[in-house]
Amino acid sequence: MDTNQIIQQIQVSGIRRFDEAISDVPNVIKLTVGEPDLPTPEHVKKAGIQAIRDDWTHYSPLMGFSALQRAASQYFHQKYGLNYAPSEIIATVGATEAVATSLLTILNPGDSVLLPTPAYTSYEPIVQMAHANLIPIDTTNTGYKLTPAALQQVIQNHAGKPLKALILNYPTNPTGVTYTQAKLTALLAVIKRANLYVISDEIYSELTYEQPHIAFGTLYPEKTITINGLSKSHAMTGWRLGFIMAPQALINEMKKTHQYLVTSTSSISQAAGIEALTHGLDDGVKMRAIYQERRDYLVKRLSEIGINYVYPTGAFYIFAQVPTDFDGNSWQFATRLAQKAQIAVIPGSSFGASGEGWFRISYAASQSALRESMNRLALWRAQNQEKK
Ligand SMILES: Cc1ncc(COP(=O)(O)O)c(C=O)c1O
């Protein structure tokens, strides 16, 4: 086929492929896609409806309405102490476009990008599209967190190569772990010595259960590209509204990438975003309490059933281990679980080779769905153990 060779080699993400593959299983409970089941808050929906009525249906400025930039600047300052001026913020088509615009702006062909793994699936394809290389850093032996020693080691192993950036994502998809200020500060020393950009994807920043979220941009403002958005904090995945926040010189470059990729994000979504950021400061806090309850329930049930997991302190995922008595890989396990127990989860291999042997449960699902899925899992495990 006479099309771009990089695109030919890229696949639709394992998350989507698996989700589609098991969609036909009758009566299956889906704990697959990372999509809040909760509705967008009513006052935010109303602002979107009003925007249509008021004819906010034309192009917005490229970087977003100035009222939205101002609202985002204030919100992220109030929430996490970030100090981005409104002009240092671009409204994007979800965090997804924020990731793409950031990477496509900073990378030259042949550059390398470091990524702790297992990781969210959207980073590597964009790095490839930029003709750059992704260097995974396996975190399975360090509690699924990047350590200064591991980072230092990888940097040393690639001495003399053009190491450009480190992608951080915390709270982390798919493991649900997050970092304390002390851990981030320890990483910062290594990052600074190597003069790396940090692309910090903090889309789950409102969902931390045990500790406050520390924004990397407060520690390393000069080279951090902060990515956030309203998809998870305000249950607004379908509105497609995210943000890139970075020093002005970088933003000026990114503005061009953003323009030629998308022009601007939806004006209607921006109107809803202004409402969410100015009058919805606590929307995410209310949702967090609901997710925390679900997390507590799931870890209790998984422990009772005898499934190992990484204890999640953020996001809405649990990374759990394929039982050692199962003869097969994580894709086969998840397929069997869907077919035999009618529970759909994501195979760990979707998040990179280091995720093999594990699976991701999304608890952005109703309490009754979670209860029923755990009952089914318990029954299935008990039946399988009886057979042995
Ligand atoms: C870590 C991470 N970053 C970015 C995104 C994409 O967010 P958005 O829907 O705002 O594009 C997701 C969605 O699941 C995610 O898990």
mmCIF file of C-alpha atoms and ligand atoms in Angstrom:
data_model
loop_
_atom_site.group_PDB
_atom_site.id
_atom_site.type_symbol
_atom_site.label_atom_id
_atom_site.label_comp_id
_atom_site.label_asym_id
_atom_site.label_seq_id
_atom_site.Cartn_x
_atom_site.Cartn_y
_atom_site.Cartn_z
ATOM 1 C CA MET A 1 0.000 0.000 0.000
ATOM 2 C CA ASP A 2 1.341 3.403 -0.945
ATOM 3 C CA THR A 3 0.750 5.136 2.353
ATOM 4 C CA ASN A 4 2.947 6.372 5.190
ATOM 5 C CA GLN A 5 5.049 3.510 6.549
ATOM 6 C CA ILE A 6 5.006 4.691 10.132
ATOM 7 C CA ILE A 7 1.219 4.831 10.121
ATOM 8 C CA GLN A 8 1.076 1.396 8.511
ATOM 9 C CA GLN A 9 2.986 -0.020 11.466
ATOM 10 C CA ILE A 10 0.925 1.726 14.131
ATOM 11 C CA GLN A 11 -2.158 -0.100 15.377
ATOM 12 C CA VAL A 12 -5.355 1.170 16.935
ATOM 13 C CA SER A 13 -4.689 1.022 20.703
ATOM 14 C CA GLY A 14 -5.003 -2.302 22.510
ATOM 15 C CA ILE A 15 -7.626 -0.686 24.756
ATOM 16 C CA ARG A 16 -9.948 0.052 21.852
ATOM 17 C CA ARG A 17 -9.141 -3.179 19.991
ATOM 18 C CA PHE A 18 -9.906 -5.327 23.008
ATOM 19 C CA ASP A 19 -13.005 -3.358 23.883
ATOM 20 C CA GLU A 20 -14.334 -3.849 20.349
ATOM 21 C CA ALA A 21 -13.324 -7.526 20.293
ATOM 22 C CA ILE A 22 -15.425 -8.410 23.347
ATOM 23 C CA SER A 23 -18.349 -6.082 22.655
ATOM 24 C CA ASP A 24 -20.431 -8.918 21.220
ATOM 25 C CA VAL A 25 -20.167 -11.106 24.317
ATOM 26 C CA PRO A 26 -23.724 -11.169 25.691
ATOM 27 C CA ASN A 27 -24.332 -9.587 29.078
ATOM 28 C CA VAL A 28 -20.694 -8.574 29.528
ATOM 29 C CA ILE A 29 -19.862 -5.958 32.191
ATOM 30 C CA LYS A 30 -17.337 -3.561 30.742
ATOM 31 C CA LEU A 31 -14.613 -2.327 33.038
ATOM 32 C CA THR A 32 -12.502 -1.401 30.047
ATOM 33 C CA VAL A 33 -12.430 2.160 28.761
ATOM 34 C CA GLY A 34 -11.272 4.954 31.091
ATOM 35 C CA GLU A 35 -14.437 6.938 30.755
ATOM 36 C CA PRO A 36 -16.268 8.424 33.741
ATOM 37 C CA ASP A 37 -19.741 6.873 34.017
ATOM 38 C CA LEU A 38 -20.884 9.975 35.919
ATOM 39 C CA PRO A 39 -22.662 12.698 33.941
ATOM 40 C CA THR A 40 -21.176 16.109 33.191
ATOM 41 C CA PRO A 41 -22.357 18.418 36.039
ATOM 42 C CA GLU A 42 -25.690 20.077 35.295
ATOM 43 C CA HIS A 43 -24.419 23.688 35.495
ATOM 44 C CA VAL A 44 -21.714 22.866 32.936
ATOM 45 C CA LYS A 45 -24.215 21.248 30.557
ATOM 46 C CA LYS A 46 -26.418 24.329 30.858
ATOM 47 C CA ALA A 47 -23.502 26.594 29.908
ATOM 48 C CA GLY A 48 -22.949 24.489 26.776
ATOM 49 C CA ILE A 49 -26.638 24.714 25.837
ATOM 50 C CA GLN A 50 -26.664 28.460 26.471
ATOM 51 C CA ALA A 51 -23.571 28.847 24.259
ATOM 52 C CA ILE A 52 -25.439 27.277 21.356
ATOM 53 C CA ARG A 53 -28.432 29.560 21.988
ATOM 54 C CA ASP A 54 -26.124 32.584 22.124
ATOM 55 C CA ASP A 55 -24.534 31.588 18.812
ATOM 56 C CA TRP A 56 -21.119 30.722 20.172
ATOM 57 C CA THR A 57 -20.916 28.586 17.089
ATOM 58 C CA HIS A 58 -18.060 30.193 15.196
ATOM 59 C CA TYR A 59 -14.294 29.858 15.281
ATOM 60 C CA SER A 60 -12.698 30.873 18.545
ATOM 61 C CA PRO A 61 -9.213 32.413 18.711
ATOM 62 C CA LEU A 62 -6.605 29.708 17.998
ATOM 63 C CA MET A 63 -5.522 29.238 21.604
ATOM 64 C CA GLY A 64 -9.062 29.436 22.943
ATOM 65 C CA PHE A 65 -11.309 32.243 24.189
ATOM 66 C CA SER A 66 -9.378 34.612 26.448
ATOM 67 C CA ALA A 67 -12.046 34.093 29.138
ATOM 68 C CA LEU A 68 -11.213 30.379 29.063
ATOM 69 C CA GLN A 69 -7.464 31.015 29.247
ATOM 70 C CA ARG A 70 -8.025 33.305 32.235
ATOM 71 C CA ALA A 71 -10.321 30.796 33.924
ATOM 72 C CA ALA A 72 -7.795 27.986 33.392
ATOM 73 C CA SER A 73 -4.938 30.120 34.688
ATOM 74 C CA GLN A 74 -6.862 30.845 37.888
ATOM 75 C CA TYR A 75 -8.192 27.318 38.340
ATOM 76 C CA PHE A 76 -4.823 25.596 38.029
ATOM 77 C CA HIS A 77 -3.262 28.200 40.306
ATOM 78 C CA GLN A 78 -5.915 27.734 42.948
ATOM 79 C CA LYS A 79 -5.905 23.959 42.708
ATOM 80 C CA TYR A 80 -2.188 23.184 42.442
ATOM 81 C CA GLY A 81 -0.266 26.444 42.791
ATOM 82 C CA LEU A 82 0.688 26.531 39.113
ATOM 83 C CA ASN A 83 1.665 29.965 37.804
ATOM 84 C CA TYR A 84 0.800 30.046 34.123
ATOM 85 C CA ALA A 85 -0.314 33.364 32.651
ATOM 86 C CA PRO A 86 -3.442 33.106 30.462
ATOM 87 C CA SER A 87 -1.219 33.608 27.397
ATOM 88 C CA GLU A 88 0.780 30.493 28.392
ATOM 89 C CA ILE A 89 -2.260 28.235 28.022
ATOM 90 C CA ILE A 90 -3.647 26.629 24.856
ATOM 91 C CA ALA A 91 -7.097 25.025 24.888
ATOM 92 C CA THR A 92 -6.818 21.723 23.007
ATOM 93 C CA VAL A 93 -9.004 18.932 21.679
ATOM 94 C CA GLY A 94 -8.728 16.931 24.890
ATOM 95 C CA ALA A 95 -5.476 15.958 26.557
ATOM 96 C CA THR A 96 -4.927 13.747 23.516
ATOM 97 C CA GLU A 97 -4.255 16.685 21.225
ATOM 98 C CA ALA A 98 -2.237 18.343 23.992
ATOM 99 C CA VAL A 99 0.108 15.328 24.025
ATOM 100 C CA ALA A 100 0.391 15.294 20.223
ATOM 101 C CA THR A 101 0.940 19.039 19.859
ATOM 102 C CA SER A 102 3.570 19.028 22.617
ATOM 103 C CA LEU A 103 5.566 16.128 21.204
ATOM 104 C CA LEU A 104 5.323 17.244 17.587
ATOM 105 C CA THR A 105 6.543 20.703 18.584
ATOM 106 C CA ILE A 106 9.609 19.757 20.608
ATOM 107 C CA LEU A 107 10.911 16.659 18.804
ATOM 108 C CA ASN A 108 13.403 16.567 15.968
ATOM 109 C CA PRO A 109 13.844 13.389 13.918
ATOM 110 C CA GLY A 110 16.183 11.042 15.801
ATOM 111 C CA ASP A 111 15.480 12.527 19.262
ATOM 112 C CA SER A 112 14.697 10.152 22.095
ATOM 113 C CA VAL A 113 11.896 10.343 24.624
ATOM 114 C CA LEU A 114 11.906 8.477 27.929
ATOM 115 C CA LEU A 115 8.706 6.865 29.184
ATOM 116 C CA PRO A 116 8.152 4.915 32.401
ATOM 117 C CA THR A 117 6.148 1.790 31.559
ATOM 118 C CA PRO A 118 3.574 0.245 31.651
ATOM 119 C CA ALA A 119 2.078 3.421 30.216
ATOM 120 C CA TYR A 120 -0.930 4.948 28.556
ATOM 121 C CA THR A 121 -1.069 3.990 24.891
ATOM 122 C CA SER A 122 -1.139 7.384 23.142
ATOM 123 C CA TYR A 123 2.434 8.537 23.627
ATOM 124 C CA GLU A 124 4.456 6.068 21.565
ATOM 125 C CA PRO A 125 2.593 6.472 18.238
ATOM 126 C CA ILE A 126 3.050 10.253 18.345
ATOM 127 C CA VAL A 127 6.756 9.877 19.113
ATOM 128 C CA GLN A 128 6.974 7.571 16.101
ATOM 129 C CA MET A 129 5.096 10.033 13.884
ATOM 130 C CA ALA A 130 7.708 12.631 14.847
ATOM 131 C CA HIS A 131 10.441 10.217 13.612
ATOM 132 C CA ALA A 132 11.770 10.067 17.152
ATOM 133 C CA ASN A 133 12.501 7.077 19.421
ATOM 134 C CA LEU A 134 10.725 6.017 22.536
ATOM 135 C CA ILE A 135 12.876 4.534 25.298
ATOM 136 C CA PRO A 136 10.737 2.632 27.826
ATOM 137 C CA ILE A 137 11.837 2.483 31.452
ATOM 138 C CA ASP A 138 10.369 -0.628 33.039
ATOM 139 C CA THR A 139 8.955 0.219 36.479
ATOM 140 C CA THR A 140 7.642 -3.232 37.392
ATOM 141 C CA ASN A 141 10.394 -3.817 39.963
ATOM 142 C CA THR A 142 10.140 -0.399 41.586
ATOM 143 C CA GLY A 143 6.487 -0.365 42.614
ATOM 144 C CA TYR A 144 5.432 0.907 39.158
ATOM 145 C CA LYS A 145 7.106 4.236 39.879
ATOM 146 C CA LEU A 146 10.098 5.772 38.175
ATOM 147 C CA THR A 147 13.084 6.042 40.541
ATOM 148 C CA PRO A 148 16.006 8.478 40.281
ATOM 149 C CA ALA A 149 18.412 5.499 40.041
ATOM 150 C CA ALA A 150 16.535 3.914 37.125
ATOM 151 C CA LEU A 151 16.288 7.252 35.338
ATOM 152 C CA GLN A 152 19.992 7.939 35.882
ATOM 153 C CA GLN A 153 20.885 4.490 34.571
ATOM 154 C CA VAL A 154 18.902 4.904 31.354
ATOM 155 C CA ILE A 155 20.399 8.347 30.801
ATOM 156 C CA GLN A 156 23.898 6.893 31.253
ATOM 157 C CA ASN A 157 23.120 4.015 28.886
ATOM 158 C CA HIS A 158 22.191 6.543 26.222
ATOM 159 C CA ALA A 159 25.029 8.984 26.820
ATOM 160 C CA GLY A 160 25.829 10.980 23.696
ATOM 161 C CA LYS A 161 22.386 10.373 22.178
ATOM 162 C CA PRO A 162 19.864 13.217 21.775
ATOM 163 C CA LEU A 163 17.685 12.604 24.851
ATOM 164 C CA LYS A 164 15.020 15.254 24.639
ATOM 165 C CA ALA A 165 12.183 14.644 27.054
ATOM 166 C CA LEU A 166 10.713 12.539 29.801
ATOM 167 C CA ILE A 167 7.003 11.819 29.777
ATOM 168 C CA LEU A 168 5.498 11.591 33.237
ATOM 169 C CA ASN A 169 1.897 10.619 33.839
ATOM 170 C CA TYR A 170 0.609 10.657 37.395
ATOM 171 C CA PRO A 171 -1.766 9.611 38.809
ATOM 172 C CA THR A 172 -0.829 6.898 36.363
ATOM 173 C CA ASN A 173 -2.879 5.084 33.787
ATOM 174 C CA PRO A 174 -2.905 2.004 33.973
ATOM 175 C CA THR A 175 -1.527 1.422 37.495
ATOM 176 C CA GLY A 176 -3.239 4.096 39.594
ATOM 177 C CA VAL A 177 -0.003 4.959 41.413
ATOM 178 C CA THR A 178 1.062 8.520 42.073
ATOM 179 C CA TYR A 179 4.101 10.393 43.398
ATOM 180 C CA THR A 180 4.794 12.333 46.591
ATOM 181 C CA GLN A 181 6.562 15.676 46.579
ATOM 182 C CA ALA A 182 9.712 13.998 47.961
ATOM 183 C CA LYS A 183 9.773 11.431 45.141
ATOM 184 C CA LEU A 184 9.246 14.102 42.488
ATOM 185 C CA THR A 185 11.964 16.301 43.952
ATOM 186 C CA ALA A 186 14.401 13.383 43.896
ATOM 187 C CA LEU A 187 13.587 12.770 40.222
ATOM 188 C CA LEU A 188 13.973 16.470 39.470
ATOM 189 C CA ALA A 189 17.674 16.475 40.357
ATOM 190 C CA VAL A 190 18.367 13.830 37.680
ATOM 191 C CA ILE A 191 16.057 15.490 35.150
ATOM 192 C CA LYS A 192 17.798 18.851 35.580
ATOM 193 C CA ARG A 193 21.275 17.361 35.162
ATOM 194 C CA ALA A 194 20.161 15.868 31.839
ATOM 195 C CA ASN A 195 18.360 19.106 30.881
ATOM 196 C CA LEU A 196 15.240 17.194 29.820
ATOM 197 C CA TYR A 197 11.868 18.587 28.991
ATOM 198 C CA VAL A 198 9.168 17.020 31.110
ATOM 199 C CA ILE A 199 5.811 16.407 29.510
ATOM 200 C CA SER A 200 3.671 15.968 32.578
ATOM 201 C CA ASP A 201 0.306 14.435 31.807
ATOM 202 C CA GLU A 202 -1.756 15.201 34.904
ATOM 203 C CA ILE A 203 -5.215 14.495 33.498
ATOM 204 C CA TYR A 204 -6.075 12.528 36.690
ATOM 205 C CA SER A 205 -4.840 15.268 39.059
ATOM 206 C CA GLU A 206 -8.230 15.623 40.778
ATOM 207 C CA LEU A 207 -8.322 11.916 41.535
ATOM 208 C CA THR A 208 -5.771 11.363 44.276
ATOM 209 C CA TYR A 209 -7.008 9.528 47.345
ATOM 210 C CA GLU A 210 -4.227 9.510 49.898
ATOM 211 C CA GLN A 211 -2.214 12.643 49.220
ATOM 212 C CA PRO A 212 -2.531 16.011 47.511
ATOM 213 C CA HIS A 213 -1.533 16.186 43.856
ATOM 214 C CA ILE A 214 1.811 17.892 43.264
ATOM 215 C CA ALA A 215 2.019 19.500 39.830
ATOM 216 C CA PHE A 216 5.413 19.052 38.211
ATOM 217 C CA GLY A 217 5.210 22.551 36.756
ATOM 218 C CA THR A 218 5.495 23.980 40.277
ATOM 219 C CA LEU A 219 8.872 22.256 40.700
ATOM 220 C CA TYR A 220 10.403 22.736 37.237
ATOM 221 C CA PRO A 221 8.497 25.553 35.563
ATOM 222 C CA GLU A 222 11.238 26.339 33.061
ATOM 223 C CA LYS A 223 11.031 23.052 31.138
ATOM 224 C CA THR A 224 7.750 21.427 32.109
ATOM 225 C CA ILE A 225 4.934 21.129 29.626
ATOM 226 C CA THR A 226 1.853 20.584 31.762
ATOM 227 C CA ILE A 227 -1.016 18.662 30.250
ATOM 228 C CA ASN A 228 -4.411 18.616 31.878
ATOM 229 C CA GLY A 229 -8.057 18.886 30.928
ATOM 230 C CA LEU A 230 -11.652 18.452 31.976
ATOM 231 C CA SER A 231 -12.283 14.935 30.667
ATOM 232 C CA LYS A 232 -11.800 13.185 33.990
ATOM 233 C CA SER A 233 -12.177 15.960 36.599
ATOM 234 C CA HIS A 234 -15.555 17.082 35.235
ATOM 235 C CA ALA A 235 -16.673 13.921 33.401
ATOM 236 C CA MET A 236 -16.377 15.733 30.079
ATOM 237 C CA THR A 237 -14.649 13.195 27.815
ATOM 238 C CA GLY A 238 -17.018 13.813 24.906
ATOM 239 C CA TRP A 239 -16.631 17.579 25.007
ATOM 240 C CA ARG A 240 -12.953 17.257 24.010
ATOM 241 C CA LEU A 241 -11.389 19.967 26.092
ATOM 242 C CA GLY A 242 -7.831 19.868 27.369
ATOM 243 C CA PHE A 243 -4.965 22.264 28.046
ATOM 244 C CA ILE A 244 -1.280 22.687 27.358
ATOM 245 C CA MET A 245 0.463 24.961 29.829
ATOM 246 C CA ALA A 246 4.098 25.892 29.293
ATOM 247 C CA PRO A 247 6.531 28.824 29.243
ATOM 248 C CA GLN A 248 5.625 31.493 26.688
ATOM 249 C CA ALA A 249 8.409 30.761 24.182
ATOM 250 C CA LEU A 250 7.337 27.117 23.981
ATOM 251 C CA ILE A 251 3.657 28.021 23.740
ATOM 252 C CA ASN A 252 4.425 30.370 20.842
ATOM 253 C CA GLU A 253 5.885 27.401 18.938
ATOM 254 C CA MET A 254 3.092 25.036 19.943
ATOM 255 C CA LYS A 255 0.466 27.493 18.789
ATOM 256 C CA LYS A 256 1.563 26.810 15.200
ATOM 257 C CA THR A 257 1.362 23.035 15.543
ATOM 258 C CA HIS A 258 -2.031 23.373 17.197
ATOM 259 C CA GLN A 259 -3.331 25.666 14.459
ATOM 260 C CA TYR A 260 -2.387 23.401 11.602
ATOM 261 C CA LEU A 261 -3.655 20.266 13.341
ATOM 262 C CA VAL A 262 -7.033 21.486 14.577
ATOM 263 C CA THR A 263 -7.366 25.316 14.289
ATOM 264 C CA SER A 264 -9.065 25.439 17.700
ATOM 265 C CA THR A 265 -11.223 23.272 19.923
ATOM 266 C CA SER A 266 -15.021 23.486 19.948
ATOM 267 C CA SER A 267 -16.357 26.903 20.920
ATOM 268 C CA ILE A 268 -19.343 25.318 22.676
ATOM 269 C CA SER A 269 -17.081 23.108 24.748
ATOM 270 C CA GLN A 270 -15.008 26.120 25.648
ATOM 271 C CA ALA A 271 -18.086 27.897 26.988
ATOM 272 C CA ALA A 272 -18.867 24.846 29.115
ATOM 273 C CA GLY A 273 -15.222 24.791 30.173
ATOM 274 C CA ILE A 274 -15.355 28.385 31.415
ATOM 275 C CA GLU A 275 -18.296 27.425 33.629
ATOM 276 C CA ALA A 276 -16.563 24.266 34.882
ATOM 277 C CA LEU A 277 -13.365 26.124 35.751
ATOM 278 C CA THR A 278 -15.029 29.108 37.432
ATOM 279 C CA HIS A 279 -18.026 27.569 39.229
ATOM 280 C CA GLY A 280 -17.090 23.904 39.275
ATOM 281 C CA LEU A 281 -14.034 23.886 41.487
ATOM 282 C CA ASP A 282 -15.561 21.222 43.694
ATOM 283 C CA ASP A 283 -17.133 19.093 40.959
ATOM 284 C CA GLY A 284 -14.085 16.853 40.831
ATOM 285 C CA VAL A 285 -13.910 16.649 44.611
ATOM 286 C CA LYS A 286 -17.430 15.184 44.750
ATOM 287 C CA MET A 287 -16.589 12.661 42.048
ATOM 288 C CA ARG A 288 -13.377 11.739 43.841
ATOM 289 C CA ALA A 289 -15.351 10.658 46.913
ATOM 290 C CA ILE A 290 -17.444 8.341 44.734
ATOM 291 C CA TYR A 291 -14.405 6.825 43.009
ATOM 292 C CA GLN A 292 -12.632 6.376 46.327
ATOM 293 C CA GLU A 293 -15.530 4.367 47.674
ATOM 294 C CA ARG A 294 -15.414 2.151 44.594
ATOM 295 C CA ARG A 295 -11.663 1.738 44.883
ATOM 296 C CA ASP A 296 -11.991 0.693 48.521
ATOM 297 C CA TYR A 297 -14.685 -1.801 47.606
ATOM 298 C CA LEU A 298 -12.707 -3.321 44.734
ATOM 299 C CA VAL A 299 -9.420 -3.749 46.573
ATOM 300 C CA LYS A 300 -11.290 -5.466 49.394
ATOM 301 C CA ARG A 301 -13.060 -7.851 47.026
ATOM 302 C CA LEU A 302 -9.925 -8.588 44.991
ATOM 303 C CA SER A 303 -8.014 -9.381 48.181
ATOM 304 C CA GLU A 304 -10.790 -11.749 49.292
ATOM 305 C CA ILE A 305 -10.812 -13.453 45.884
ATOM 306 C CA GLY A 306 -7.024 -13.817 46.010
ATOM 307 C CA ILE A 307 -6.071 -11.595 43.070
ATOM 308 C CA ASN A 308 -2.864 -9.579 43.499
ATOM 309 C CA TYR A 309 -2.928 -5.920 42.567
ATOM 310 C CA VAL A 310 -0.925 -2.724 42.774
ATOM 311 C CA TYR A 311 -2.535 -0.623 45.524
ATOM 312 C CA PRO A 312 -3.979 2.370 43.660
ATOM 313 C CA THR A 313 -3.729 5.833 45.200
ATOM 314 C CA GLY A 314 -5.093 7.744 42.229
ATOM 315 C CA ALA A 315 -6.972 7.732 38.892
ATOM 316 C CA PHE A 316 -9.757 5.124 38.512
ATOM 317 C CA TYR A 317 -7.802 2.017 37.622
ATOM 318 C CA ILE A 318 -6.577 -1.070 39.400
ATOM 319 C CA PHE A 319 -3.678 -2.976 37.868
ATOM 320 C CA ALA A 320 -4.157 -6.600 38.851
ATOM 321 C CA GLN A 321 -2.124 -9.727 38.235
ATOM 322 C CA VAL A 322 -3.243 -12.565 35.994
ATOM 323 C CA PRO A 323 -3.520 -15.504 38.426
ATOM 324 C CA THR A 324 -0.361 -17.616 38.255
ATOM 325 C CA ASP A 325 -2.435 -20.781 37.686
ATOM 326 C CA PHE A 326 -3.771 -19.353 34.416
ATOM 327 C CA ASP A 327 -1.954 -20.843 31.442
ATOM 328 C CA GLY A 328 -1.720 -18.014 28.943
ATOM 329 C CA ASN A 329 -0.864 -14.354 28.419
ATOM 330 C CA SER A 330 -2.839 -11.318 29.528
ATOM 331 C CA TRP A 331 -4.767 -11.033 26.242
ATOM 332 C CA GLN A 332 -5.818 -14.670 26.510
ATOM 333 C CA PHE A 333 -6.756 -14.194 30.154
ATOM 334 C CA ALA A 334 -8.884 -11.136 29.455
ATOM 335 C CA THR A 335 -10.566 -12.918 26.537
ATOM 336 C CA ARG A 336 -11.355 -15.942 28.719
ATOM 337 C CA LEU A 337 -12.621 -13.701 31.513
ATOM 338 C CA ALA A 338 -14.960 -11.951 29.070
ATOM 339 C CA GLN A 339 -16.249 -15.186 27.543
ATOM 340 C CA LYS A 340 -16.563 -17.305 30.678
ATOM 341 C CA ALA A 341 -17.319 -14.784 33.396
ATOM 342 C CA GLN A 342 -18.767 -11.904 31.318
ATOM 343 C CA ILE A 343 -16.327 -9.362 32.753
ATOM 344 C CA ALA A 344 -14.321 -7.197 30.371
ATOM 345 C CA VAL A 345 -10.956 -5.778 31.499
ATOM 346 C CA ILE A 346 -7.947 -4.565 29.488
ATOM 347 C CA PRO A 347 -4.985 -6.927 28.943
ATOM 348 C CA GLY A 348 -1.816 -5.492 30.530
ATOM 349 C CA SER A 349 0.186 -5.998 27.333
ATOM 350 C CA SER A 350 -1.816 -3.117 25.821
ATOM 351 C CA PHE A 351 0.322 -0.824 27.996
ATOM 352 C CA GLY A 352 3.667 -2.126 26.737
ATOM 353 C CA ALA A 353 5.671 -5.320 27.145
ATOM 354 C CA SER A 354 6.167 -4.623 30.857
ATOM 355 C CA GLY A 355 2.400 -4.887 31.400
ATOM 356 C CA GLU A 356 2.315 -8.528 30.328
ATOM 357 C CA GLY A 357 0.974 -10.829 33.039
ATOM 358 C CA TRP A 358 -1.363 -8.126 34.367
ATOM 359 C CA PHE A 359 -4.716 -6.598 33.534
ATOM 360 C CA ARG A 360 -6.377 -3.231 34.105
ATOM 361 C CA ILE A 361 -9.730 -2.803 35.751
ATOM 362 C CA SER A 362 -11.419 0.570 35.247
ATOM 363 C CA TYR A 363 -13.733 1.458 38.128
ATOM 364 C CA ALA A 364 -15.314 4.323 36.259
ATOM 365 C CA ALA A 365 -18.393 2.091 36.361
ATOM 366 C CA SER A 366 -21.444 2.002 38.608
ATOM 367 C CA GLN A 367 -21.252 0.452 42.057
ATOM 368 C CA SER A 368 -23.799 -2.193 41.015
ATOM 369 C CA ALA A 369 -21.718 -3.130 37.952
ATOM 370 C CA LEU A 370 -18.643 -3.408 40.146
ATOM 371 C CA ARG A 371 -20.472 -5.547 42.713
ATOM 372 C CA GLU A 372 -21.832 -7.872 40.058
ATOM 373 C CA SER A 373 -18.459 -8.161 38.305
ATOM 374 C CA MET A 374 -16.706 -9.096 41.553
ATOM 375 C CA ASN A 375 -19.397 -11.689 42.294
ATOM 376 C CA ARG A 376 -18.846 -13.175 38.853
ATOM 377 C CA LEU A 377 -15.070 -13.122 39.274
ATOM 378 C CA ALA A 378 -15.315 -14.859 42.654
ATOM 379 C CA LEU A 379 -17.591 -17.539 41.226
ATOM 380 C CA TRP A 380 -15.395 -18.116 38.168
ATOM 381 C CA ARG A 381 -12.244 -18.397 40.287
ATOM 382 C CA ALA A 382 -13.949 -20.805 42.693
ATOM 383 C CA GLN A 383 -15.221 -23.013 39.832
ATOM 384 C CA ASN A 384 -11.767 -23.104 38.200
ATOM 385 C CA GLN A 385 -10.074 -23.980 41.450
ATOM 386 C CA GLU A 386 -12.540 -26.804 42.085
ATOM 387 C CA LYS A 387 -11.655 -28.329 38.713
ATOM 388 C CA LYS A 388 -7.978 -28.630 39.682
HETATM 389 C C1 LIG B 1 -3.074 9.352 30.849
HETATM 390 C C2 LIG B 1 -4.062 9.876 29.885
HETATM 391 N N1 LIG B 1 -3.761 10.959 29.170
HETATM 392 C C3 LIG B 1 -4.627 11.473 28.290
HETATM 393 C C4 LIG B 1 -5.866 10.895 28.091
HETATM 394 C C5 LIG B 1 -6.797 11.488 27.066
HETATM 395 O O1 LIG B 1 -7.630 12.439 27.625
HETATM 396 P P1 LIG B 1 -8.685 13.252 26.737
HETATM 397 O O2 LIG B 1 -9.953 12.466 26.725
HETATM 398 O O3 LIG B 1 -8.835 14.564 27.454
HETATM 399 O O4 LIG B 1 -8.119 13.409 25.378
HETATM 400 C C6 LIG B 1 -6.237 9.767 28.812
HETATM 401 C C7 LIG B 1 -7.541 9.129 28.593
HETATM 402 O O5 LIG B 1 -7.825 8.053 29.020
HETATM 403 C C8 LIG B 1 -5.299 9.249 29.740
HETATM 404 O O6 LIG B 1 -5.591 8.152 30.447
#
